[in-house]
Amino acid sequence: MSIEVKVKDAAGKETGTTIELPVDIFDVEPNIPLMHQVVTAQQAAGRTGSANTKTRGEVRGGGKKPYRQKGTGRARQGSIRAPQFTGGGTVHGPKPRSFAERTPKKMIAAATFGALTDRVRSEQLHVIDSFIKDESPKTKTAKTALANVSEANKVLVVLSRDEEVQWKSLSNLTNVHLLTAGQVNCYDVLNNEDVVFSEAALRQLIADRSKQEATA
């Protein structure tokens, strides 16, 4: 059974054009544990891992013994830069590291397709032929077109790289996250209420998937 999505215009009306959605992208069984693993891996990869503390060997000073070994009645100490002293080194503190997790491409693709399938089944995936017909960017016009297609508060808009006017028109909207067809990922699909593809971007996504299958 094929799945079709109707293309709408900037006024929110159907243009009469339909696009057949490949079942291997938009009709797969969502794997929740897999999607969770991929999303957490993506978030972990975004961490800088730049936290750094100094050990007692890296803290400046403390070369001289604070007081003599015996006869003071106090515990023997070798340096005022030991962890128990104020200004001393840190024990087992954080050091620069990478939080990246190994995630195979097939896992990433499967999670993304599961997220897209969820949006299709929930009728939260829309396609528009163009947000703006003018040759110069107009944010107000693009905002109105988007509102005619989706009423969601957070929207993921997917455009092709060639749609420069569309990019500039939508880039200032705070409730819109822009991606190209090749950048679509599980996290951004799930993190936004609706997904709105331009017709060109959706056809590009389908074409890229066909090429990947042909070369696999």
PDB file of C-alpha atoms in Angstrom:
ATOM      1  CA  MET A   1       0.000   0.000   0.000  1.00  0.00           C
ATOM      2  CA  SER A   2       1.488   3.322  -1.092  1.00  0.00           C
ATOM      3  CA  ILE A   3       1.413   6.477   0.992  1.00  0.00           C
ATOM      4  CA  GLU A   4       0.748   9.827  -0.594  1.00  0.00           C
ATOM      5  CA  VAL A   5       0.978  13.364   0.719  1.00  0.00           C
ATOM      6  CA  LYS A   6      -0.810  16.301  -0.839  1.00  0.00           C
ATOM      7  CA  VAL A   7       1.139  19.430  -1.741  1.00  0.00           C
ATOM      8  CA  LYS A   8      -0.308  22.738  -0.568  1.00  0.00           C
ATOM      9  CA  ASP A   9       0.322  26.292  -1.702  1.00  0.00           C
ATOM     10  CA  ALA A  10       1.150  29.367   0.381  1.00  0.00           C
ATOM     11  CA  ALA A  11      -2.558  29.899   1.054  1.00  0.00           C
ATOM     12  CA  GLY A  12      -2.870  26.435   2.583  1.00  0.00           C
ATOM     13  CA  LYS A  13      -4.945  25.063  -0.310  1.00  0.00           C
ATOM     14  CA  GLU A  14      -4.196  21.833  -2.127  1.00  0.00           C
ATOM     15  CA  THR A  15      -2.469  22.324  -5.451  1.00  0.00           C
ATOM     16  CA  GLY A  16      -3.663  19.009  -6.875  1.00  0.00           C
ATOM     17  CA  THR A  17      -0.152  17.571  -6.791  1.00  0.00           C
ATOM     18  CA  THR A  18       0.570  14.511  -4.679  1.00  0.00           C
ATOM     19  CA  ILE A  19       3.910  12.931  -3.832  1.00  0.00           C
ATOM     20  CA  GLU A  20       4.219   9.209  -3.213  1.00  0.00           C
ATOM     21  CA  LEU A  21       6.155   8.551  -0.032  1.00  0.00           C
ATOM     22  CA  PRO A  22       8.481   5.521  -0.035  1.00  0.00           C
ATOM     23  CA  VAL A  23       7.395   2.979   2.555  1.00  0.00           C
ATOM     24  CA  ASP A  24      10.999   2.316   3.571  1.00  0.00           C
ATOM     25  CA  ILE A  25      11.252   5.915   4.840  1.00  0.00           C
ATOM     26  CA  PHE A  26       7.754   6.957   5.864  1.00  0.00           C
ATOM     27  CA  ASP A  27       6.106   3.656   6.802  1.00  0.00           C
ATOM     28  CA  VAL A  28       8.525   1.789   9.060  1.00  0.00           C
ATOM     29  CA  GLU A  29       7.831   0.575  12.564  1.00  0.00           C
ATOM     30  CA  PRO A  30       9.298   3.151  14.992  1.00  0.00           C
ATOM     31  CA  ASN A  31      11.862   1.559  17.301  1.00  0.00           C
ATOM     32  CA  ILE A  32      11.586   3.627  20.491  1.00  0.00           C
ATOM     33  CA  PRO A  33      14.743   2.287  22.237  1.00  0.00           C
ATOM     34  CA  LEU A  34      16.759   2.840  19.057  1.00  0.00           C
ATOM     35  CA  MET A  35      15.421   6.371  18.653  1.00  0.00           C
ATOM     36  CA  HIS A  36      16.292   7.108  22.287  1.00  0.00           C
ATOM     37  CA  GLN A  37      19.819   5.795  21.830  1.00  0.00           C
ATOM     38  CA  VAL A  38      20.409   7.861  18.696  1.00  0.00           C
ATOM     39  CA  VAL A  39      18.989  11.038  20.242  1.00  0.00           C
ATOM     40  CA  THR A  40      21.097  10.730  23.406  1.00  0.00           C
ATOM     41  CA  ALA A  41      24.189  10.027  21.295  1.00  0.00           C
ATOM     42  CA  GLN A  42      23.528  13.147  19.227  1.00  0.00           C
ATOM     43  CA  GLN A  43      23.113  15.258  22.342  1.00  0.00           C
ATOM     44  CA  ALA A  44      26.283  13.780  23.859  1.00  0.00           C
ATOM     45  CA  ALA A  45      28.241  14.582  20.703  1.00  0.00           C
ATOM     46  CA  GLY A  46      27.202  18.208  21.097  1.00  0.00           C
ATOM     47  CA  ARG A  47      28.945  18.527  24.467  1.00  0.00           C
ATOM     48  CA  THR A  48      32.256  20.387  24.354  1.00  0.00           C
ATOM     49  CA  GLY A  49      33.923  18.274  27.040  1.00  0.00           C
ATOM     50  CA  SER A  50      36.201  21.198  27.897  1.00  0.00           C
ATOM     51  CA  ALA A  51      35.824  21.079  31.707  1.00  0.00           C
ATOM     52  CA  ASN A  52      39.246  20.993  33.306  1.00  0.00           C
ATOM     53  CA  THR A  53      40.600  20.978  36.865  1.00  0.00           C
ATOM     54  CA  LYS A  54      44.189  20.969  38.093  1.00  0.00           C
ATOM     55  CA  THR A  55      45.715  18.173  40.100  1.00  0.00           C
ATOM     56  CA  ARG A  56      48.189  18.862  42.926  1.00  0.00           C
ATOM     57  CA  GLY A  57      50.981  18.450  40.422  1.00  0.00           C
ATOM     58  CA  GLU A  58      49.601  21.228  38.214  1.00  0.00           C
ATOM     59  CA  VAL A  59      48.741  23.837  40.838  1.00  0.00           C
ATOM     60  CA  ARG A  60      51.340  26.582  41.162  1.00  0.00           C
ATOM     61  CA  GLY A  61      53.364  26.845  44.368  1.00  0.00           C
ATOM     62  CA  GLY A  62      53.729  24.495  47.293  1.00  0.00           C
ATOM     63  CA  GLY A  63      57.318  23.523  46.631  1.00  0.00           C
ATOM     64  CA  LYS A  64      58.359  24.192  50.187  1.00  0.00           C
ATOM     65  CA  LYS A  65      57.290  21.985  53.077  1.00  0.00           C
ATOM     66  CA  PRO A  66      54.773  24.051  55.132  1.00  0.00           C
ATOM     67  CA  TYR A  67      56.367  23.153  58.457  1.00  0.00           C
ATOM     68  CA  ARG A  68      58.812  20.660  59.896  1.00  0.00           C
ATOM     69  CA  GLN A  69      58.035  16.968  59.908  1.00  0.00           C
ATOM     70  CA  LYS A  70      58.035  16.410  63.684  1.00  0.00           C
ATOM     71  CA  GLY A  71      57.608  18.301  66.900  1.00  0.00           C
ATOM     72  CA  THR A  72      54.645  20.520  66.022  1.00  0.00           C
ATOM     73  CA  GLY A  73      51.888  18.210  67.235  1.00  0.00           C
ATOM     74  CA  ARG A  74      50.172  18.463  63.886  1.00  0.00           C
ATOM     75  CA  ALA A  75      49.819  15.932  61.112  1.00  0.00           C
ATOM     76  CA  ARG A  76      52.784  15.837  58.785  1.00  0.00           C
ATOM     77  CA  GLN A  77      52.318  17.744  55.516  1.00  0.00           C
ATOM     78  CA  GLY A  78      54.475  17.870  52.421  1.00  0.00           C
ATOM     79  CA  SER A  79      52.853  20.685  50.451  1.00  0.00           C
ATOM     80  CA  ILE A  80      50.195  23.378  50.879  1.00  0.00           C
ATOM     81  CA  ARG A  81      48.959  22.423  47.392  1.00  0.00           C
ATOM     82  CA  ALA A  82      47.699  19.052  48.619  1.00  0.00           C
ATOM     83  CA  PRO A  83      43.919  18.547  48.067  1.00  0.00           C
ATOM     84  CA  GLN A  84      43.032  19.160  51.734  1.00  0.00           C
ATOM     85  CA  PHE A  85      44.407  22.729  51.636  1.00  0.00           C
ATOM     86  CA  THR A  86      42.572  25.747  50.275  1.00  0.00           C
ATOM     87  CA  GLY A  87      43.884  26.408  46.801  1.00  0.00           C
ATOM     88  CA  GLY A  88      45.193  22.880  46.518  1.00  0.00           C
ATOM     89  CA  GLY A  89      44.754  20.472  43.645  1.00  0.00           C
ATOM     90  CA  THR A  90      41.545  18.589  42.877  1.00  0.00           C
ATOM     91  CA  VAL A  91      41.270  14.834  43.250  1.00  0.00           C
ATOM     92  CA  HIS A  92      39.600  12.953  40.380  1.00  0.00           C
ATOM     93  CA  GLY A  93      38.303  16.199  38.876  1.00  0.00           C
ATOM     94  CA  PRO A  94      37.036  16.511  35.275  1.00  0.00           C
ATOM     95  CA  LYS A  95      39.525  16.646  32.418  1.00  0.00           C
ATOM     96  CA  PRO A  96      38.967  17.515  28.735  1.00  0.00           C
ATOM     97  CA  ARG A  97      37.347  14.553  27.012  1.00  0.00           C
ATOM     98  CA  SER A  98      35.055  13.612  24.148  1.00  0.00           C
ATOM     99  CA  PHE A  99      31.522  12.502  24.946  1.00  0.00           C
ATOM    100  CA  ALA A 100      30.908  11.219  21.414  1.00  0.00           C
ATOM    101  CA  GLU A 101      29.342   7.777  21.130  1.00  0.00           C
ATOM    102  CA  ARG A 102      29.768   5.442  18.201  1.00  0.00           C
ATOM    103  CA  THR A 103      26.517   5.301  16.264  1.00  0.00           C
ATOM    104  CA  PRO A 104      26.457   3.378  12.955  1.00  0.00           C
ATOM    105  CA  LYS A 105      24.894   5.143   9.975  1.00  0.00           C
ATOM    106  CA  LYS A 106      22.236   2.455   9.600  1.00  0.00           C
ATOM    107  CA  MET A 107      21.086   3.052  13.172  1.00  0.00           C
ATOM    108  CA  ILE A 108      20.885   6.803  12.583  1.00  0.00           C
ATOM    109  CA  ALA A 109      18.897   6.285   9.379  1.00  0.00           C
ATOM    110  CA  ALA A 110      16.512   3.797  11.006  1.00  0.00           C
ATOM    111  CA  ALA A 111      15.825   6.183  13.895  1.00  0.00           C
ATOM    112  CA  THR A 112      15.217   9.095  11.515  1.00  0.00           C
ATOM    113  CA  PHE A 113      12.826   7.068   9.375  1.00  0.00           C
ATOM    114  CA  GLY A 114      10.966   5.965  12.496  1.00  0.00           C
ATOM    115  CA  ALA A 115      10.553   9.596  13.568  1.00  0.00           C
ATOM    116  CA  LEU A 116       9.337  10.629  10.098  1.00  0.00           C
ATOM    117  CA  THR A 117       6.880   7.728  10.085  1.00  0.00           C
ATOM    118  CA  ASP A 118       5.487   8.909  13.411  1.00  0.00           C
ATOM    119  CA  ARG A 119       4.927  12.392  12.006  1.00  0.00           C
ATOM    120  CA  VAL A 120       3.195  11.017   8.902  1.00  0.00           C
ATOM    121  CA  ARG A 121       0.872   8.783  10.927  1.00  0.00           C
ATOM    122  CA  SER A 122       0.070  11.669  13.280  1.00  0.00           C
ATOM    123  CA  GLU A 123      -0.643  13.954  10.291  1.00  0.00           C
ATOM    124  CA  GLN A 124       2.114  16.276  11.444  1.00  0.00           C
ATOM    125  CA  LEU A 125       4.049  16.223   8.188  1.00  0.00           C
ATOM    126  CA  HIS A 126       3.138  18.799   5.550  1.00  0.00           C
ATOM    127  CA  VAL A 127       4.402  19.755   2.116  1.00  0.00           C
ATOM    128  CA  ILE A 128       4.260  23.210   0.541  1.00  0.00           C
ATOM    129  CA  ASP A 129       5.205  24.109  -3.011  1.00  0.00           C
ATOM    130  CA  SER A 130       6.766  27.423  -1.979  1.00  0.00           C
ATOM    131  CA  PHE A 131       6.597  29.786   0.979  1.00  0.00           C
ATOM    132  CA  ILE A 132       7.201  32.863  -1.117  1.00  0.00           C
ATOM    133  CA  LYS A 133       7.007  33.540  -4.841  1.00  0.00           C
ATOM    134  CA  ASP A 134       8.897  36.832  -4.801  1.00  0.00           C
ATOM    135  CA  GLU A 135      12.527  37.090  -5.804  1.00  0.00           C
ATOM    136  CA  SER A 136      13.420  39.029  -2.645  1.00  0.00           C
ATOM    137  CA  PRO A 137      13.111  37.681   0.928  1.00  0.00           C
ATOM    138  CA  LYS A 138       9.983  38.648   2.874  1.00  0.00           C
ATOM    139  CA  THR A 139       9.686  37.253   6.381  1.00  0.00           C
ATOM    140  CA  LYS A 140       6.095  38.421   6.868  1.00  0.00           C
ATOM    141  CA  THR A 141       4.918  36.654   3.711  1.00  0.00           C
ATOM    142  CA  ALA A 142       6.753  33.439   4.613  1.00  0.00           C
ATOM    143  CA  LYS A 143       5.345  33.550   8.161  1.00  0.00           C
ATOM    144  CA  THR A 144       1.802  33.825   6.832  1.00  0.00           C
ATOM    145  CA  ALA A 145       2.361  30.924   4.436  1.00  0.00           C
ATOM    146  CA  LEU A 146       3.729  28.755   7.225  1.00  0.00           C
ATOM    147  CA  ALA A 147       0.745  29.573   9.452  1.00  0.00           C
ATOM    148  CA  ASN A 148      -1.595  28.509   6.630  1.00  0.00           C
ATOM    149  CA  VAL A 149       0.054  25.102   6.515  1.00  0.00           C
ATOM    150  CA  SER A 150       0.828  24.430  10.190  1.00  0.00           C
ATOM    151  CA  GLU A 151      -0.573  25.766  13.453  1.00  0.00           C
ATOM    152  CA  ALA A 152       2.209  24.252  15.591  1.00  0.00           C
ATOM    153  CA  ASN A 153       4.286  26.384  17.957  1.00  0.00           C
ATOM    154  CA  LYS A 154       7.563  24.681  16.990  1.00  0.00           C
ATOM    155  CA  VAL A 155       8.098  23.758  13.366  1.00  0.00           C
ATOM    156  CA  LEU A 156      10.914  22.000  11.551  1.00  0.00           C
ATOM    157  CA  VAL A 157      11.125  23.366   8.007  1.00  0.00           C
ATOM    158  CA  VAL A 158      13.126  21.402   5.462  1.00  0.00           C
ATOM    159  CA  LEU A 159      14.304  23.239   2.350  1.00  0.00           C
ATOM    160  CA  SER A 160      16.628  22.468  -0.523  1.00  0.00           C
ATOM    161  CA  ARG A 161      19.956  24.289  -0.694  1.00  0.00           C
ATOM    162  CA  ASP A 162      18.857  26.133  -3.836  1.00  0.00           C
ATOM    163  CA  GLU A 163      15.887  27.826  -2.150  1.00  0.00           C
ATOM    164  CA  GLU A 164      17.897  30.810  -0.981  1.00  0.00           C
ATOM    165  CA  VAL A 165      14.978  33.250  -0.838  1.00  0.00           C
ATOM    166  CA  GLN A 166      12.979  30.790   1.277  1.00  0.00           C
ATOM    167  CA  TRP A 167      15.940  30.402   3.661  1.00  0.00           C
ATOM    168  CA  LYS A 168      16.338  34.132   4.181  1.00  0.00           C
ATOM    169  CA  SER A 169      12.594  34.646   4.592  1.00  0.00           C
ATOM    170  CA  LEU A 170      12.247  32.008   7.327  1.00  0.00           C
ATOM    171  CA  SER A 171      15.566  32.333   9.146  1.00  0.00           C
ATOM    172  CA  ASN A 172      14.368  35.126  11.463  1.00  0.00           C
ATOM    173  CA  LEU A 173      11.341  33.238  12.795  1.00  0.00           C
ATOM    174  CA  THR A 174      12.034  32.112  16.358  1.00  0.00           C
ATOM    175  CA  ASN A 175       9.668  29.116  16.246  1.00  0.00           C
ATOM    176  CA  VAL A 176      11.220  27.695  13.081  1.00  0.00           C
ATOM    177  CA  HIS A 177      14.219  25.384  12.793  1.00  0.00           C
ATOM    178  CA  LEU A 178      15.660  25.161   9.283  1.00  0.00           C
ATOM    179  CA  LEU A 179      17.434  22.161   7.771  1.00  0.00           C
ATOM    180  CA  THR A 180      18.315  20.869   4.339  1.00  0.00           C
ATOM    181  CA  ALA A 181      17.052  17.485   3.136  1.00  0.00           C
ATOM    182  CA  GLY A 182      20.436  15.924   3.885  1.00  0.00           C
ATOM    183  CA  GLN A 183      20.430  17.245   7.458  1.00  0.00           C
ATOM    184  CA  VAL A 184      17.115  15.725   8.574  1.00  0.00           C
ATOM    185  CA  ASN A 185      17.683  13.777  11.774  1.00  0.00           C
ATOM    186  CA  CYS A 186      15.730  11.979  14.481  1.00  0.00           C
ATOM    187  CA  TYR A 187      16.286  14.559  17.216  1.00  0.00           C
ATOM    188  CA  ASP A 188      15.065  17.586  15.249  1.00  0.00           C
ATOM    189  CA  VAL A 189      12.042  15.708  13.890  1.00  0.00           C
ATOM    190  CA  LEU A 190      10.977  14.698  17.398  1.00  0.00           C
ATOM    191  CA  ASN A 191      11.913  18.033  18.980  1.00  0.00           C
ATOM    192  CA  ASN A 192       9.437  19.927  16.797  1.00  0.00           C
ATOM    193  CA  GLU A 193       5.678  19.531  16.709  1.00  0.00           C
ATOM    194  CA  ASP A 194       5.276  19.645  12.928  1.00  0.00           C
ATOM    195  CA  VAL A 195       7.574  18.983   9.991  1.00  0.00           C
ATOM    196  CA  VAL A 196       7.040  21.072   6.865  1.00  0.00           C
ATOM    197  CA  PHE A 197       8.891  20.122   3.684  1.00  0.00           C
ATOM    198  CA  SER A 198       9.150  22.255   0.622  1.00  0.00           C
ATOM    199  CA  GLU A 199       8.212  20.202  -2.417  1.00  0.00           C
ATOM    200  CA  ALA A 200      11.771  20.430  -3.739  1.00  0.00           C
ATOM    201  CA  ALA A 201      13.285  19.299  -0.425  1.00  0.00           C
ATOM    202  CA  LEU A 202      10.992  16.275  -0.114  1.00  0.00           C
ATOM    203  CA  ARG A 203      11.754  15.141  -3.647  1.00  0.00           C
ATOM    204  CA  GLN A 204      15.463  15.617  -2.907  1.00  0.00           C
ATOM    205  CA  LEU A 205      15.212  13.477   0.241  1.00  0.00           C
ATOM    206  CA  ILE A 206      13.494  10.684  -1.683  1.00  0.00           C
ATOM    207  CA  ALA A 207      16.005  10.896  -4.550  1.00  0.00           C
ATOM    208  CA  ASP A 208      18.988  10.779  -2.174  1.00  0.00           C
ATOM    209  CA  ARG A 209      17.561   7.692  -0.477  1.00  0.00           C
ATOM    210  CA  SER A 210      17.119   5.973  -3.845  1.00  0.00           C
ATOM    211  CA  LYS A 211      20.752   6.672  -4.714  1.00  0.00           C
ATOM    212  CA  GLN A 212      21.924   5.240  -1.405  1.00  0.00           C
ATOM    213  CA  GLU A 213      19.962   2.049  -1.974  1.00  0.00           C
ATOM    214  CA  ALA A 214      21.341   1.738  -5.505  1.00  0.00           C
ATOM    215  CA  THR A 215      24.931   1.984  -4.329  1.00  0.00           C
ATOM    216  CA  ALA A 216      24.472  -0.206  -1.243  1.00  0.00           C
TER     217      ALA A 216
END
